[in-house]
């Protein structure tokens, strides 16, 4: 069902689904990518952010004059800052100087205040930083007239992605054999997969993606990786492990190489998590073979990575 919202918020969702014609295997399933990079802030996180805000408004947990707080390295923080600016809420995002400066600048551009935690090792995926950010945002959450979206535990996070699942169903005419998605909070994977398995008599293969250098889903080992967007810590309660049919681990250099290939060969401009998603989707496409359909997500826009080692290094 189409949800009507005021102004730019009406542009959230209804993104295109396109077929990869160059990087996809010629002897495998076709690979389709959902261009979530075309949401207003250039990220799929617009969906979960608007869901968490609007449900809180409906239930009276967020009122006029309140402040919205969250911790984020970029996508969710930018989405919340944009929505707060449209709806007239103050917004504070706990972040770190270990994340790309461009992402922090985007959050601030929408008028949000940045509460910056120093990243001692200069790496956003370094163990311990995530926990420091949680402690700080929980301190802010205890202040008066403050609504903490709590994206890692808020069920309105995955609920916001169910419409993405409905769009995929409509755009593929229900002909879908696998859905592939990297997991951070688990919101997108859980929301989309729950919808697809519920709506299709023969639910698609649900493939979760994790960094090979930090096996946060399988628990094989931990470590520092460079695929921003997932693998910041162990999966939280929103991640429906029971929905997972297969887990694919992707190396940093595989994700980087694929993100660059997507830009140069497909005209699809995404970041590192997008590269990892497509690497995994291609593995699944080869395994399934011709006549099948695999879908994954372009999580955000490559413009956010022009100054770091993906495109600018």
Coordinates of C-alpha atoms in Angstrom, one line a residue:
X1 CA 0.0 0.0 0.0
X2 CA 1.4 3.4 -1.0
X3 CA 1.9 5.6 2.0
X4 CA 1.5 9.4 1.4
X5 CA 3.8 11.6 3.3
X6 CA 4.5 15.4 3.1
X7 CA 7.3 16.9 1.0
X8 CA 10.5 15.0 0.4
X9 CA 9.4 12.1 2.7
X10 CA 7.0 11.0 0.0
X11 CA 10.1 10.1 -2.1
X12 CA 11.1 7.3 0.4
X13 CA 10.7 3.9 -1.3
X14 CA 9.4 2.7 -4.6
X15 CA 13.0 2.4 -5.9
X16 CA 13.9 0.7 -9.2
X17 CA 15.0 -3.0 -9.5
X18 CA 17.5 -3.5 -12.3
X19 CA 19.3 -6.5 -13.8
X20 CA 23.1 -6.6 -13.8
X21 CA 24.2 -7.4 -17.4
X22 CA 28.0 -7.3 -17.1
X23 CA 29.3 -8.6 -13.8
X24 CA 26.6 -11.3 -13.4
X25 CA 27.7 -14.9 -14.5
X26 CA 26.6 -15.9 -18.0
X27 CA 26.0 -19.5 -16.8
X28 CA 24.1 -18.6 -13.7
X29 CA 20.8 -17.1 -12.4
X30 CA 20.0 -13.5 -13.3
X31 CA 21.0 -11.0 -10.6
X32 CA 18.7 -8.1 -9.8
X33 CA 19.7 -5.1 -7.6
X34 CA 17.3 -2.8 -5.7
X35 CA 18.6 0.7 -6.1
X36 CA 18.1 1.9 -2.5
X37 CA 20.7 4.5 -3.3
X38 CA 17.9 6.5 -4.9
X39 CA 16.1 7.2 -1.6
X40 CA 16.3 10.9 -0.5
X41 CA 19.5 10.6 1.6
X42 CA 20.9 8.0 -0.8
X43 CA 20.4 5.0 1.6
X44 CA 18.0 2.2 2.4
X45 CA 18.1 3.5 6.0
X46 CA 15.5 6.1 5.1
X47 CA 13.0 3.2 5.3
X48 CA 13.8 2.1 8.8
X49 CA 14.2 5.7 10.0
X50 CA 10.8 6.9 8.9
X51 CA 9.2 3.7 10.3
X52 CA 10.8 4.2 13.7
X53 CA 9.8 7.9 13.8
X54 CA 6.3 7.6 12.5
X55 CA 5.4 4.6 14.8
X56 CA 6.7 6.5 17.8
X57 CA 4.6 9.5 16.8
X58 CA 1.5 7.3 16.4
X59 CA 2.0 5.8 19.9
X60 CA 2.8 9.0 21.6
X61 CA 6.4 8.2 22.4
X62 CA 7.6 11.1 20.3
X63 CA 6.0 14.5 20.7
X64 CA 6.4 18.0 19.4
X65 CA 9.5 19.6 21.1
X66 CA 11.2 16.3 21.8
X67 CA 14.8 15.4 20.7
X68 CA 15.6 12.4 18.6
X69 CA 18.9 10.6 19.5
X70 CA 20.7 7.6 17.9
X71 CA 24.2 6.3 17.4
X72 CA 25.3 5.9 13.8
X73 CA 28.3 5.9 11.5
X74 CA 26.4 7.5 8.7
X75 CA 23.3 6.0 7.0
X76 CA 20.8 5.9 9.9
X77 CA 22.1 9.1 11.3
X78 CA 21.7 10.9 8.1
X79 CA 18.2 9.5 7.5
X80 CA 17.1 10.5 11.0
X81 CA 18.6 14.0 10.7
X82 CA 16.8 14.5 7.4
X83 CA 13.4 13.3 8.8
X84 CA 13.9 15.3 12.0
X85 CA 14.5 18.5 10.0
X86 CA 11.3 18.0 8.0
X87 CA 9.2 17.2 11.0
X88 CA 10.7 19.9 13.3
X89 CA 12.6 17.8 15.9
X90 CA 16.0 18.4 17.3
X91 CA 18.4 15.6 16.6
X92 CA 21.6 14.4 18.1
X93 CA 23.7 11.6 16.5
X94 CA 26.4 9.8 18.5
X95 CA 29.1 9.0 15.9
X96 CA 32.9 8.7 15.7
X97 CA 35.8 10.4 13.9
X98 CA 36.7 6.9 12.8
X99 CA 33.9 7.1 10.2
X100 CA 34.4 9.0 6.9
X101 CA 34.2 12.7 7.4
X102 CA 31.7 13.0 4.5
X103 CA 29.2 11.0 6.4
X104 CA 29.5 13.2 9.5
X105 CA 29.2 16.2 7.3
X106 CA 26.0 14.9 5.7
X107 CA 24.4 14.4 9.2
X108 CA 25.4 17.9 10.2
X109 CA 24.1 19.4 6.9
X110 CA 20.5 18.4 7.9
X111 CA 20.9 20.3 11.2
X112 CA 21.7 17.5 13.6
X113 CA 24.2 17.8 16.4
X114 CA 27.2 15.4 16.3
X115 CA 28.3 13.8 19.6
X116 CA 31.7 12.5 18.5
X117 CA 33.5 9.5 20.1
X118 CA 37.2 9.4 19.4
X119 CA 38.2 6.3 17.4
X120 CA 41.5 5.4 19.0
X121 CA 42.7 3.2 16.1
X122 CA 41.1 5.2 13.3
X123 CA 39.0 2.2 12.2
X124 CA 35.2 2.2 12.5
X125 CA 35.2 -1.6 12.8
X126 CA 37.7 -1.7 15.6
X127 CA 36.4 -3.8 18.5
X128 CA 35.3 -1.6 21.4
X129 CA 34.2 1.5 19.5
X130 CA 30.7 0.2 19.1
X131 CA 30.3 -0.4 22.8
X132 CA 31.5 3.2 23.6
X133 CA 29.0 4.6 21.2
X134 CA 26.2 2.6 22.9
X135 CA 27.1 3.8 26.3
X136 CA 27.1 7.4 25.2
X137 CA 23.7 7.2 23.4
X138 CA 22.2 5.5 26.4
X139 CA 23.3 8.4 28.6
X140 CA 21.6 10.8 26.2
X141 CA 18.5 8.7 26.1
X142 CA 18.0 9.2 29.8
X143 CA 17.6 13.0 29.4
X144 CA 14.3 14.8 29.5
X145 CA 12.2 15.0 26.3
X146 CA 14.4 12.6 24.4
X147 CA 13.3 9.8 22.1
X148 CA 16.0 7.2 21.5
X149 CA 15.2 5.3 18.3
X150 CA 17.4 2.4 19.4
X151 CA 17.8 1.0 15.9
X152 CA 19.5 -2.2 17.1
X153 CA 16.5 -3.3 19.1
X154 CA 13.5 -1.4 17.8
X155 CA 11.0 -3.7 16.0
X156 CA 9.9 -0.8 13.8
X157 CA 13.4 -1.0 12.1
X158 CA 12.7 -4.3 10.3
X159 CA 9.0 -3.4 9.9
X160 CA 10.1 -0.4 7.8
X161 CA 11.7 -2.8 5.3
X162 CA 8.6 -4.9 4.7
X163 CA 7.5 -2.5 2.0
X164 CA 10.9 -3.1 0.2
X165 CA 9.9 -6.8 0.2
X166 CA 6.5 -6.0 -1.3
X167 CA 8.1 -3.9 -4.0
X168 CA 10.5 -6.8 -4.9
X169 CA 7.6 -9.1 -5.1
X170 CA 5.7 -6.8 -7.5
X171 CA 8.8 -6.0 -9.6
X172 CA 9.7 -9.7 -10.1
X173 CA 6.0 -10.9 -10.4
X174 CA 6.8 -13.2 -7.6
X175 CA 9.5 -15.0 -9.5
X176 CA 12.2 -14.9 -7.0
X177 CA 14.6 -17.7 -5.9
X178 CA 17.0 -16.0 -3.5
X179 CA 17.3 -12.8 -1.5
X180 CA 20.9 -11.8 -0.5
X181 CA 21.6 -9.2 2.2
X182 CA 24.4 -8.2 4.5
X183 CA 23.5 -7.8 8.2
X184 CA 24.2 -4.9 10.5
X185 CA 21.3 -4.5 12.9
X186 CA 19.6 -7.2 10.8
X187 CA 16.7 -4.9 10.1
X188 CA 16.7 -5.1 6.3
X189 CA 17.4 -8.8 6.1
X190 CA 14.7 -9.7 8.7
X191 CA 12.1 -7.3 7.4
X192 CA 12.4 -8.3 3.7
X193 CA 12.9 -12.0 4.3
X194 CA 10.0 -12.3 6.7
X195 CA 7.7 -10.7 4.1
X196 CA 9.0 -12.8 1.2
X197 CA 8.8 -16.1 3.0
X198 CA 5.3 -15.2 4.2
X199 CA 4.0 -14.2 0.8
X200 CA 5.5 -16.8 -1.5
X201 CA 4.4 -20.4 -1.2
X202 CA 7.9 -21.5 -1.8
X203 CA 9.9 -19.0 0.1
X204 CA 13.2 -17.8 -1.5
X205 CA 16.6 -18.9 -0.3
X206 CA 17.6 -16.3 2.3
X207 CA 21.3 -15.6 2.2
X208 CA 23.0 -13.5 4.9
X209 CA 26.3 -11.8 4.2
X210 CA 29.1 -11.2 6.7
X211 CA 32.7 -10.0 6.4
X212 CA 35.3 -12.8 6.1
X213 CA 37.6 -11.0 8.6
X214 CA 34.8 -10.7 11.2
X215 CA 32.5 -13.6 11.1
X216 CA 29.9 -11.9 13.3
X217 CA 27.1 -14.2 12.1
X218 CA 28.8 -17.6 12.2
X219 CA 31.0 -16.7 15.1
X220 CA 34.0 -18.4 13.5
X221 CA 36.3 -15.6 14.5
X222 CA 36.4 -11.8 15.1
X223 CA 38.7 -9.1 13.8
X224 CA 39.0 -5.8 12.0
X225 CA 37.5 -5.5 8.6
X226 CA 36.8 -2.6 6.1
X227 CA 33.2 -3.3 4.9
X228 CA 31.3 -0.5 6.5
X229 CA 27.6 -1.1 7.0
X230 CA 27.6 -4.5 8.7
X231 CA 29.8 -6.5 11.0
X232 CA 30.1 -3.6 13.6
X233 CA 29.3 -6.1 16.4
X234 CA 27.5 -9.3 17.1
X235 CA 24.0 -9.4 15.6
X236 CA 21.3 -8.0 17.9
X237 CA 17.8 -9.3 18.7
X238 CA 16.3 -8.0 15.4
X239 CA 18.3 -10.5 13.4
X240 CA 16.1 -13.5 12.7
X241 CA 18.7 -16.3 12.6
X242 CA 15.9 -18.8 12.0
X243 CA 15.2 -17.2 8.6
X244 CA 18.8 -17.8 7.4
X245 CA 19.2 -20.6 4.8
X246 CA 22.9 -19.8 4.0
X247 CA 25.7 -17.5 5.1
X248 CA 28.3 -16.2 2.7
X249 CA 31.5 -14.5 3.9
X250 CA 33.1 -11.8 1.7
X251 CA 36.7 -10.6 1.8
X252 CA 37.4 -6.8 2.0
X253 CA 39.2 -6.8 -1.4
X254 CA 36.3 -8.7 -3.0
X255 CA 33.8 -6.1 -1.9
X256 CA 36.0 -3.2 -2.9
X257 CA 36.7 -4.7 -6.4
X258 CA 33.1 -5.4 -7.0
X259 CA 32.0 -1.9 -5.9
X260 CA 34.4 -0.4 -8.4
X261 CA 33.3 -2.9 -11.2
X262 CA 29.7 -2.0 -10.6
X263 CA 30.5 1.7 -11.2
X264 CA 32.6 1.1 -14.2
X265 CA 30.8 -1.7 -15.9
X266 CA 27.1 -1.3 -14.8
X267 CA 26.8 2.3 -13.9
X268 CA 25.6 1.3 -10.5
X269 CA 27.3 3.6 -7.9
X270 CA 27.3 2.0 -4.4
X271 CA 29.6 1.5 -1.5
X272 CA 31.4 -1.3 0.2
X273 CA 28.4 -3.2 1.6
X274 CA 26.8 -3.1 -1.9
X275 CA 30.0 -4.6 -3.3
X276 CA 29.8 -7.4 -0.7
X277 CA 26.1 -8.0 -1.4
X278 CA 26.8 -8.4 -5.1
X279 CA 29.8 -10.7 -4.6
X280 CA 27.6 -13.0 -2.5
X281 CA 24.7 -12.7 -5.0
X282 CA 26.9 -13.8 -7.8
X283 CA 28.1 -16.9 -5.8
X284 CA 24.4 -17.8 -5.2
X285 CA 23.6 -17.2 -8.9
X286 CA 26.3 -19.6 -10.0
X287 CA 25.0 -22.2 -7.6
X288 CA 21.4 -21.9 -8.6
X289 CA 22.1 -21.9 -12.4
X290 CA 20.2 -20.5 -15.3
X291 CA 16.4 -19.8 -15.2
X292 CA 16.5 -18.6 -11.6
X293 CA 16.4 -15.1 -10.1
X294 CA 18.6 -13.6 -7.3
X295 CA 17.9 -10.2 -5.8
X296 CA 20.1 -8.1 -3.6
X297 CA 20.4 -4.5 -2.5
X298 CA 22.4 -1.4 -3.4
X299 CA 22.5 -0.2 0.1
X300 CA 23.7 3.4 -0.4
X301 CA 25.3 5.9 -2.8
X302 CA 28.9 5.8 -3.9
X303 CA 29.2 9.5 -3.5
X304 CA 29.7 8.9 0.3
X305 CA 32.9 7.1 -0.4
X306 CA 34.7 9.5 -2.8
X307 CA 37.1 10.7 -0.1
X308 CA 38.1 7.3 1.3
X309 CA 40.0 4.3 0.0
X310 CA 37.2 2.9 -2.0
X311 CA 37.1 5.5 -4.7
X312 CA 39.3 8.3 -3.4
X313 CA 42.3 6.4 -2.1

